[in-house]
Tab-separated table of C-alpha atoms in Angstrom:
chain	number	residue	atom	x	y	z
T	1	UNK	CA	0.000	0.000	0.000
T	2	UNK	CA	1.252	3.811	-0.710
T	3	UNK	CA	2.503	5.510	2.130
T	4	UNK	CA	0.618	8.430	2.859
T	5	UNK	CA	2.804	10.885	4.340
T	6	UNK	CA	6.011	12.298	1.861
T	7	UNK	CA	9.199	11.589	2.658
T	8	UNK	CA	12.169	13.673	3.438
T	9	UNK	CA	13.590	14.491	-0.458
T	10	UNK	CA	15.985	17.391	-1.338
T	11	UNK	CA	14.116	20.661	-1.655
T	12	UNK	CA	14.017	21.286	-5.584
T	13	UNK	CA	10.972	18.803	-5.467
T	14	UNK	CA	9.329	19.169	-2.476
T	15	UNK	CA	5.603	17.582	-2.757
T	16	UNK	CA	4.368	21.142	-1.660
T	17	UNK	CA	6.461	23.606	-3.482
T	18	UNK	CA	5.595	24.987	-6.562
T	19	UNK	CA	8.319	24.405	-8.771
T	20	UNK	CA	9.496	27.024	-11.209
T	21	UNK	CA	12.262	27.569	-13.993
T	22	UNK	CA	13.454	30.740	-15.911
T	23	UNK	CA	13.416	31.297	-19.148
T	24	UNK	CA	16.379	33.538	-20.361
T	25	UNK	CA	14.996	37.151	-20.749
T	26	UNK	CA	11.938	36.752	-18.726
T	27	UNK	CA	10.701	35.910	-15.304
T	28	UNK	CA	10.202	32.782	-13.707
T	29	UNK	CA	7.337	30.748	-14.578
T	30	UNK	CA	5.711	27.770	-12.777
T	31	UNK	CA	6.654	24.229	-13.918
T	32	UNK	CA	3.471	22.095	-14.370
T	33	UNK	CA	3.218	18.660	-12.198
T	34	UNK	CA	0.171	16.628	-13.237
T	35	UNK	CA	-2.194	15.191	-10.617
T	36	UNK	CA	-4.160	16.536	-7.969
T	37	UNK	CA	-1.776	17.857	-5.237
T	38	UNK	CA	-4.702	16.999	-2.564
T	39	UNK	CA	-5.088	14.105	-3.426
T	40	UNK	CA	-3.580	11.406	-0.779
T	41	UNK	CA	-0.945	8.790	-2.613
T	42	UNK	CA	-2.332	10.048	-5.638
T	43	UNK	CA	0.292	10.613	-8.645
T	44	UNK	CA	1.078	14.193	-8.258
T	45	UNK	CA	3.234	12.846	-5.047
T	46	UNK	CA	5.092	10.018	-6.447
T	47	UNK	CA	5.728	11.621	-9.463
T	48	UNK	CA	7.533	14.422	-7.555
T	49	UNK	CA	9.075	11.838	-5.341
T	50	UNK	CA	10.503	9.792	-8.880
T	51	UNK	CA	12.011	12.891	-10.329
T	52	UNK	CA	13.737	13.449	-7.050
T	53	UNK	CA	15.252	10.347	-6.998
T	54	UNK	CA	16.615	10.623	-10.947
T	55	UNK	CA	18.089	14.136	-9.468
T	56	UNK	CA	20.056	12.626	-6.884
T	57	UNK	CA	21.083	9.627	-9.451
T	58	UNK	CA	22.625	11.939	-11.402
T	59	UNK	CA	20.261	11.646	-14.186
T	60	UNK	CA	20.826	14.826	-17.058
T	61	UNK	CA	18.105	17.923	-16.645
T	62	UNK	CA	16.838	16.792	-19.826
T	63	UNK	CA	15.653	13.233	-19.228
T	64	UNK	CA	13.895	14.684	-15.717
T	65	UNK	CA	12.103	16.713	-17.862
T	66	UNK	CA	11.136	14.409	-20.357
T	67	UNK	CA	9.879	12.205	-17.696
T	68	UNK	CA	7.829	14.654	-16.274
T	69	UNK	CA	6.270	16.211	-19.295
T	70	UNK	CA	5.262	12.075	-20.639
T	71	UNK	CA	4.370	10.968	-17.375
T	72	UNK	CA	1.876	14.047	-17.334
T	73	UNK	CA	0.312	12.650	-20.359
T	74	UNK	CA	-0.529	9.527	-18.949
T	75	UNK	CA	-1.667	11.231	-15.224
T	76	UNK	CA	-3.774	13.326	-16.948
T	77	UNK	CA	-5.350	10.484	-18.901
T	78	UNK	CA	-5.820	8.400	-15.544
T	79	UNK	CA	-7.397	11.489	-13.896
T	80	UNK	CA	-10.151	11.829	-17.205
T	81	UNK	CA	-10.957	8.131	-16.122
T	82	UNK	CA	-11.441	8.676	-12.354
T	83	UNK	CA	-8.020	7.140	-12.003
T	84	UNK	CA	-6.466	9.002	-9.490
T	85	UNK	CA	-3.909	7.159	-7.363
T	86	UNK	CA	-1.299	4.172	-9.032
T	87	UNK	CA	-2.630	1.383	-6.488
T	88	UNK	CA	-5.917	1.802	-8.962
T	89	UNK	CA	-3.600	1.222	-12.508
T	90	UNK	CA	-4.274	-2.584	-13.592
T	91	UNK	CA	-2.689	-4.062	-16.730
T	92	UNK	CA	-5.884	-3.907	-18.671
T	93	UNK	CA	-5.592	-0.105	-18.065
T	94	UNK	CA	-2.246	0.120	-19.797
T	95	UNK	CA	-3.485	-1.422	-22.441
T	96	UNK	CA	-6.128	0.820	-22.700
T	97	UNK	CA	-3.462	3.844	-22.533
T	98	UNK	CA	-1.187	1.664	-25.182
T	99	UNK	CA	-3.651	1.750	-27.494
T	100	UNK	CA	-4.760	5.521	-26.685
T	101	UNK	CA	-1.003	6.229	-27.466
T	102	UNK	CA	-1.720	4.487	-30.590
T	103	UNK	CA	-4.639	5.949	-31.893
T	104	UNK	CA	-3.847	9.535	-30.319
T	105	UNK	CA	-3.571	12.564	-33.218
T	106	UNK	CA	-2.364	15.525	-32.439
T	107	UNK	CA	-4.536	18.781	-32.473
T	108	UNK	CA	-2.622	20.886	-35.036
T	109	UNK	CA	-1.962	18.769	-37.672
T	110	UNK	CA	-4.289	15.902	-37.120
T	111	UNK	CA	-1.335	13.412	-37.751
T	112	UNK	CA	-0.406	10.935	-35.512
T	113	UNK	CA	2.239	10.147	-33.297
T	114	UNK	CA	5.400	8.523	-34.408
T	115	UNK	CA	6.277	4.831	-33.025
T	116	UNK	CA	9.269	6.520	-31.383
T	117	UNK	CA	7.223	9.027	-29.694
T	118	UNK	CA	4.724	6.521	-28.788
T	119	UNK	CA	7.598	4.249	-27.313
T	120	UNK	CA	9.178	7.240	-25.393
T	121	UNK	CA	5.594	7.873	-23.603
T	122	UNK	CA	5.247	4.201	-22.736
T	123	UNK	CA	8.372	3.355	-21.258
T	124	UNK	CA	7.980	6.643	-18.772
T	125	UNK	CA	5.243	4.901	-17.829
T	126	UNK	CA	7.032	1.178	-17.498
T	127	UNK	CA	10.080	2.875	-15.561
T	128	UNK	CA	7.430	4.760	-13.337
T	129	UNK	CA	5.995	1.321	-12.206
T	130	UNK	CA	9.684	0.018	-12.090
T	131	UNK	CA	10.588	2.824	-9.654
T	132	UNK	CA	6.892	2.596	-7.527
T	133	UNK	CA	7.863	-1.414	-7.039
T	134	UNK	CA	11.568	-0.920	-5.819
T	135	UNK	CA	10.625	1.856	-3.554
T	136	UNK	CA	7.938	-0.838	-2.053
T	137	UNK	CA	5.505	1.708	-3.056
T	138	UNK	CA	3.464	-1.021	-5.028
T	139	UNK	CA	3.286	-4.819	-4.211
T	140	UNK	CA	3.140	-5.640	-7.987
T	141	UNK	CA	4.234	-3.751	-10.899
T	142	UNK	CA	1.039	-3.936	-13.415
T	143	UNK	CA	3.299	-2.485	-16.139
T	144	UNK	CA	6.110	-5.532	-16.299
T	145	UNK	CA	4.661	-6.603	-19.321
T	146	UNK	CA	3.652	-3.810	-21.403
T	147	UNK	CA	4.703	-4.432	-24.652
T	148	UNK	CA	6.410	-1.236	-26.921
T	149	UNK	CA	6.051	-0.517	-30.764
T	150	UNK	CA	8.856	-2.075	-32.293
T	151	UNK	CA	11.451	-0.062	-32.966
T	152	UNK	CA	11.663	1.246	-36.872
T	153	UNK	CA	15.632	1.764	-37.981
T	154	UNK	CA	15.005	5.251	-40.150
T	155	UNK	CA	17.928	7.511	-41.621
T	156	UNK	CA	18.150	11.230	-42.275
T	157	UNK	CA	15.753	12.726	-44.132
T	158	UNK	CA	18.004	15.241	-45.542
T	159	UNK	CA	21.553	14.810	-46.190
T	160	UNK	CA	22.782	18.773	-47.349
T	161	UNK	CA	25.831	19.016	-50.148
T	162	UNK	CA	29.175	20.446	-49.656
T	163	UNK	CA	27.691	23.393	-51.594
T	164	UNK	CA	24.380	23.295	-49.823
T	165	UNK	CA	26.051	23.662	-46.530
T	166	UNK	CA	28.579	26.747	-47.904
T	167	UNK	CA	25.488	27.822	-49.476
T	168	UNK	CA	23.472	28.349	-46.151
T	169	UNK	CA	26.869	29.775	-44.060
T	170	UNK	CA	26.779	32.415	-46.787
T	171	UNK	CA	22.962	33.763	-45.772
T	172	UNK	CA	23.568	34.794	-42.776
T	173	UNK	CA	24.207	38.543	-42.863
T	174	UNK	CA	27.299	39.508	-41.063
T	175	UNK	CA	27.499	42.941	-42.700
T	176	UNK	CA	26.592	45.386	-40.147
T	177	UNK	CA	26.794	48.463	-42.547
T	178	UNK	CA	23.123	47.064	-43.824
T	179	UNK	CA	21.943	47.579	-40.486
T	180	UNK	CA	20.903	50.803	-38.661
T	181	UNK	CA	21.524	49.295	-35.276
T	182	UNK	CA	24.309	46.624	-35.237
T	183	UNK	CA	23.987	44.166	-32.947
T	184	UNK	CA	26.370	41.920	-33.977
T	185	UNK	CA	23.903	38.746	-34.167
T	186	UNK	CA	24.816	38.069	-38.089
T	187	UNK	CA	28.455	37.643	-36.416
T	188	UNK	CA	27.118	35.484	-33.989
T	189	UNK	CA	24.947	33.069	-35.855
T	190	UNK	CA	27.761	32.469	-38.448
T	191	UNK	CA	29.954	31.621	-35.564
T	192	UNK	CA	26.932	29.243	-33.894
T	193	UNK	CA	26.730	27.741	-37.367
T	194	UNK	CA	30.519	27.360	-38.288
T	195	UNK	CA	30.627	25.196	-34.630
T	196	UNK	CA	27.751	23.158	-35.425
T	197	UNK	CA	29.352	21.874	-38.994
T	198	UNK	CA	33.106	21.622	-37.935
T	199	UNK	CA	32.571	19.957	-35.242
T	200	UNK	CA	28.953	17.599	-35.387
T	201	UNK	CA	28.097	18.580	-31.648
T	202	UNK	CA	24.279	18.305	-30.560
T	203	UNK	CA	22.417	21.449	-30.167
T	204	UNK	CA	22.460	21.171	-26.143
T	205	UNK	CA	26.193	20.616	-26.237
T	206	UNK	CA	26.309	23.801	-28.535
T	207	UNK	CA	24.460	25.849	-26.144
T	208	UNK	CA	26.012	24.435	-23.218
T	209	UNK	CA	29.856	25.558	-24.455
T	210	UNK	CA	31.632	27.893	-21.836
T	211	UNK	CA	34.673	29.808	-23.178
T	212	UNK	CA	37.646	28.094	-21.689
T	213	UNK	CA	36.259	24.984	-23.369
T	214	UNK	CA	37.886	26.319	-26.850
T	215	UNK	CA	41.187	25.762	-27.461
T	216	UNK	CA	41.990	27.758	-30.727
T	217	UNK	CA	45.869	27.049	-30.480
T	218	UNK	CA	45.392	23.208	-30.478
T	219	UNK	CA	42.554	23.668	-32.613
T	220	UNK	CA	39.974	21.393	-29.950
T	221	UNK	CA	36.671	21.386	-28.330
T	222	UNK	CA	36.096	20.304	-24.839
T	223	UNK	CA	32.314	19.290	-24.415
T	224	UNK	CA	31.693	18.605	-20.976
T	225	UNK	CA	28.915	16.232	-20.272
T	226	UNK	CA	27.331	15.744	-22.588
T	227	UNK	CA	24.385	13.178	-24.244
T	228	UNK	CA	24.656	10.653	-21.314
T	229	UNK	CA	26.609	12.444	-19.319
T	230	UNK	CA	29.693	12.026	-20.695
T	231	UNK	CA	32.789	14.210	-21.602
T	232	UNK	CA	34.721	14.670	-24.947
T	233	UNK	CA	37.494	16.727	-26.624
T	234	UNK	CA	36.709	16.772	-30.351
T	235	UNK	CA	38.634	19.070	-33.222
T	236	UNK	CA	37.137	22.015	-34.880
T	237	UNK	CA	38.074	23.803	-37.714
T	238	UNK	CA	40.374	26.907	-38.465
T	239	UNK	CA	37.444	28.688	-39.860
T	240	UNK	CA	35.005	28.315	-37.428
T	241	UNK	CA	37.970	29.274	-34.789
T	242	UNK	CA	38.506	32.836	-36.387
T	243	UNK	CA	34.821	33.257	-36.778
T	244	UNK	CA	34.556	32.350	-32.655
T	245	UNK	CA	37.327	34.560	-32.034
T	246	UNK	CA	35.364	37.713	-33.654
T	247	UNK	CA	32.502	37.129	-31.863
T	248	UNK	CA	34.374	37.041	-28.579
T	249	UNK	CA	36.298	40.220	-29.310
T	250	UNK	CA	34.149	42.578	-30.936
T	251	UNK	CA	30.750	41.274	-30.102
T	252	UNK	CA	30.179	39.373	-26.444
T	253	UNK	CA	31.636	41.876	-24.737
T	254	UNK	CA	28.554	44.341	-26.297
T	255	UNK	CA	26.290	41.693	-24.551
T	256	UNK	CA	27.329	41.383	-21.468
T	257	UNK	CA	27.561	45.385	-21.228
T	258	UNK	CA	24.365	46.424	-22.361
T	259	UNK	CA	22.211	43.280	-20.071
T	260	UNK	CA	24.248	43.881	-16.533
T	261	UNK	CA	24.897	40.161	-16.324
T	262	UNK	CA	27.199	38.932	-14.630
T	263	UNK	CA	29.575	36.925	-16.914
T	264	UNK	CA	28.953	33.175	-16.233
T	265	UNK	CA	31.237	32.258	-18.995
T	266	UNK	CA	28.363	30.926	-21.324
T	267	UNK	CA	30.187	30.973	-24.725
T	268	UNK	CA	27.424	31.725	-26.898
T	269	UNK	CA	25.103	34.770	-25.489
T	270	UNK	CA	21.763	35.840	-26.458
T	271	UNK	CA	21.201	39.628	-27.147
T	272	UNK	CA	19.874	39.620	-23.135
T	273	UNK	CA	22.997	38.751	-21.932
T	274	UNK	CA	22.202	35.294	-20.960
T	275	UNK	CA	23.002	31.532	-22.574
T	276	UNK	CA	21.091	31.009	-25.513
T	277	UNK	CA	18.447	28.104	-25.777
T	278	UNK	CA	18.300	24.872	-27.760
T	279	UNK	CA	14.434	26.711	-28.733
T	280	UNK	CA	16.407	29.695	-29.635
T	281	UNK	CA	19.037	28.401	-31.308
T	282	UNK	CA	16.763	25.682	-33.880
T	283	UNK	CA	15.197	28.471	-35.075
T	284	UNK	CA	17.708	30.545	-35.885
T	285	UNK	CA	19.731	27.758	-38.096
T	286	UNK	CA	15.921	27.483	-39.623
T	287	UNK	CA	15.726	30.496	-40.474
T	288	UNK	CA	19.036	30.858	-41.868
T	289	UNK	CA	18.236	27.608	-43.745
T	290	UNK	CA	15.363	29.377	-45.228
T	291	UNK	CA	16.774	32.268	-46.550
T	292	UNK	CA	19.764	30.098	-48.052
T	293	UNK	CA	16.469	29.425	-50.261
T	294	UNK	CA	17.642	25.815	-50.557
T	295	UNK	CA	16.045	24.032	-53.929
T	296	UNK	CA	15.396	21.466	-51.792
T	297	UNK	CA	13.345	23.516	-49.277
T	298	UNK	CA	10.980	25.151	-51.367
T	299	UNK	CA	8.147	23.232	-50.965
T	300	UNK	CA	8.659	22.337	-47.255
T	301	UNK	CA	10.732	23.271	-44.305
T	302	UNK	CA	13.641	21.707	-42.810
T	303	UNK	CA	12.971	19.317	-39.866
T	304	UNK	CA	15.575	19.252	-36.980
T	305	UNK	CA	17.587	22.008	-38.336
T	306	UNK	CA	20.704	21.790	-36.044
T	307	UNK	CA	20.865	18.012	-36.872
T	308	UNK	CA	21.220	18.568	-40.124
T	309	UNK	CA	24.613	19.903	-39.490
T	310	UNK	CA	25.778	17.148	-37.468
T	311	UNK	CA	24.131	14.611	-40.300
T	312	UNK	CA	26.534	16.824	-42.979
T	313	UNK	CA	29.400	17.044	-40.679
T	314	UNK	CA	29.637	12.948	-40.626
T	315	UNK	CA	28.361	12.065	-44.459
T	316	UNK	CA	31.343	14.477	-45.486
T	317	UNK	CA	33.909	13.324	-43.621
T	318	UNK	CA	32.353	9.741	-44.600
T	319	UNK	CA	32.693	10.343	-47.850
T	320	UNK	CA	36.202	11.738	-47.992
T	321	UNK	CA	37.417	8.530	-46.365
T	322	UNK	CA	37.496	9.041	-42.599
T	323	UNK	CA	37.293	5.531	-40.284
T	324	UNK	CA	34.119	5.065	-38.995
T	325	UNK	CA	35.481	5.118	-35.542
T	326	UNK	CA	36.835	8.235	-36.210
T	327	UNK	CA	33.266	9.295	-36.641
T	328	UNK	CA	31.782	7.643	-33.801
T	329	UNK	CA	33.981	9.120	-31.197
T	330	UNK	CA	33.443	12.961	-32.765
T	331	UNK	CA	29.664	12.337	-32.587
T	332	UNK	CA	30.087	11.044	-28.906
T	333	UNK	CA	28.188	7.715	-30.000
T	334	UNK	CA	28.137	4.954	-27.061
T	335	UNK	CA	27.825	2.470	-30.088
T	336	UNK	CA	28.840	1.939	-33.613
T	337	UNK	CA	25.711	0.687	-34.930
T	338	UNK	CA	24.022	4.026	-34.172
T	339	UNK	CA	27.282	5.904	-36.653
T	340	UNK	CA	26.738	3.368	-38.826
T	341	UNK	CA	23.927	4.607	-40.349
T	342	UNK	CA	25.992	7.298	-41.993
T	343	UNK	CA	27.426	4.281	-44.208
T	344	UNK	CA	23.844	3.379	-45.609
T	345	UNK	CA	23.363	7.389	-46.551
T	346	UNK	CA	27.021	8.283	-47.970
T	347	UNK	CA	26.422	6.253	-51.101
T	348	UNK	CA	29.180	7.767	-53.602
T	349	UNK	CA	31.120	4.549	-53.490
T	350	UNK	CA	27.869	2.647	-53.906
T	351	UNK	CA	27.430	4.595	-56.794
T	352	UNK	CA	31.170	4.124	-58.200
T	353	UNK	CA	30.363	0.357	-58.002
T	354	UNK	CA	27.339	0.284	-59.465
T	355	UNK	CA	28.578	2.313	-62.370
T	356	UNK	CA	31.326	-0.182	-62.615
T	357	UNK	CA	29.622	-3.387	-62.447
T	358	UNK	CA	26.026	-2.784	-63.334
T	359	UNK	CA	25.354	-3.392	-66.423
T	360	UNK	CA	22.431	-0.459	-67.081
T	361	UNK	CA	25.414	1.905	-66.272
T	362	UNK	CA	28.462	0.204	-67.669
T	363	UNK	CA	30.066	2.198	-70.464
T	364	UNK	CA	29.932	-0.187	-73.579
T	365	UNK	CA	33.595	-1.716	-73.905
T	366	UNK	CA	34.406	-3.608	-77.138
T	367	UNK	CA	34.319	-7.024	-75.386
T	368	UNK	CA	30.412	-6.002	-74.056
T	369	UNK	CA	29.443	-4.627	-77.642
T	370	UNK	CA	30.719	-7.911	-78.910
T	371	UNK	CA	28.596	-9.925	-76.481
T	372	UNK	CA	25.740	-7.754	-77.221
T	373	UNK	CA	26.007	-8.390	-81.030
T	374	UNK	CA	26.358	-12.062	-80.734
T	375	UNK	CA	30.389	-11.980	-81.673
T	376	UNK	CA	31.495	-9.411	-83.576
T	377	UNK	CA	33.270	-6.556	-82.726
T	378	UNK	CA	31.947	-3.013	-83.392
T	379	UNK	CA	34.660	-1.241	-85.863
């Protein structure tokens, strides 16, 4: 049976306190905890009580909050249902929510929700029950054998050119003298972007440089945990280096000046004076992406725009003969099967076979015009 009283947990998620984050720029806004806080041993609690315990694991801010935000889909789904503590949850009821997930569309578009999606909201749910079990919170956990979409193996959807990529570093407008007020940001982006394509870092690790983690003389990157926590030093190029270097001279000083912030070495500033955010930063490489006016992109907008740097930065390097291994420790990949995919969408060798061997593509030699004409050769 639940306990009913809360026990002692570290103060960020206190069953009573309201929690709150800031976004950069603006004031502090409540964080939203499904369930009904009045509620005794309803979710609200043990949710609260979970993210604590991922907190003092260790576990990244990311994965707390995407635990929170999918477990709220599910609470609020128990509460439509009368469902309001997990002693009530029985394995028929997950498969009722399974199948929700399933058939769920989404209000904007009316489309529904990928099997990777679906999976992620499902297995906060399984590692919820996990967690209420261990704790002793539950005598049985009803969700042991939920069963997940299977997992679909999917590459890029867009793999950008050499040119394409030069082609979208050139849009961004770096040339103050256009602008009545410089503000540098033209500077900035190009430098954001020039990161992002040397060096195939994630937009949180992007976001999350400080300054003394560039090395310009040794020409090297420090990112400090990052995508499961982990640390790596990876090269960047010369280019991207001087373009860094401008922005730290002439422009992040401008920043830091005009907001009053203190300077918590955050590498890359917004015009507030603060880090900038993944948000912030996706849409400005979208942007930028659009007014490259891509061929490609005329019909339809670029999905995962920072990623499609990182998916460029490893097909080019792919192509231009780099080890794979090479590749999988600049992405920071805990396997090689996950770089690997890069090898099934770099195909110029593929093609280079298949012009050499297939015959629809072969250039006619005399021997195959002679086979072709049942002997003899073509004068």
């Amino acid at each position: 049976m639940p306990s009913p009283t809360a026990p002692t947990i570290p103060p960020l998620h206190t069953r009573n306190q309201k929690l709150s984050y800031r976004r950069p720029g603006k004031p502090a806004g409540a964080v939203h905890i499904a369930g009904d806080p009045d509620t005794l041993g309803g979710f609200r609690g043990y949710v609260l009580d979970m993210l604590a315990w991922m907190a003092a694991c260790a576990f990244s801010p990311m994965s707390i909050k995407a635990r929170r935000i999918e477990l709220g889909y599910f609470v609020d789904w128990c509460e439509e249902r009368a469902i309001a503590r997990p002693e009530e949850v029985t394995r028929a009821l997950l498969e009722r929510y399974r199948q929700h997930v399933f058939n769920y569309r989404r209000k904007d578009t009316g489309a529904a929700l990928s099997f990777q999606s679906q999976s992620k909201r499902l297995v906060s749910v399984r590692v919820f029950f996990q967690w209420m079990t261990r704790q002793h919170h539950l005598l049985y956990n009803p969700a042991s054998e939920l069963e997940l979409p299977r997992a679909q193996k999917r590459l890029p959807r867009n793999i950008l050119t050499v040119a394409e990529i030069e082609q979208v570093l050139n849009a961004v407008d770096t040339a103050e003298a256009s602008n009545p007020e410089p503000t540098g940001l033209g500077v900035r982006d190009r430098a954001m972007l020039e990161t992002l394509y040397s060096t195939g870092m994630r937009r949180g690790e992007l976001v999350a440089l400080h300054t003394d983690d560039l090395d310009s003389e040794r020409g090297t990157v420090h990112i400090r945990q990052g995508k499961g926590a982990k640390d790596r030093v990876v090269p960047i190029g010369e280019r991207a280096c001087r373009w860094i270097e401008k922005y730290l001279t002439a422009i992040r000083p401008l920043y830091l000046e005009a907001s009053g912030e203190s300077d918590d070495g955050t590498l890359f500033l917004a015009r507030h004076g603060q880090g900038m955010r993944g948000a912030q930063l996706s849409g400005i490489v979208k942007k930028t992406i659009e007014a490259a006016q891509l061929e490609r992109f005329k019909e339809t907008h670029p999905n995962a725009a920072c990623h499609l740097f990182r998916h460029a930065c490893a097909t080019h390097m792919l192509e231009a003969g780099a080890d794979i291994r090479y590749i999988q420790a600049l992405l920071g990949h805990s396997k090689l099967t996950t770089t690997e995919v890069y090898t099934q969408v770099s195909i110029l060798q593929l093609k280079a076979v298949h012009e050499r061997t297939h015959p629809a593509r072969m250039a006619a030699t005399p021997e195959t015009k002679q086979r072709r004409r049942g002997g003899q050769v073509d004068e």
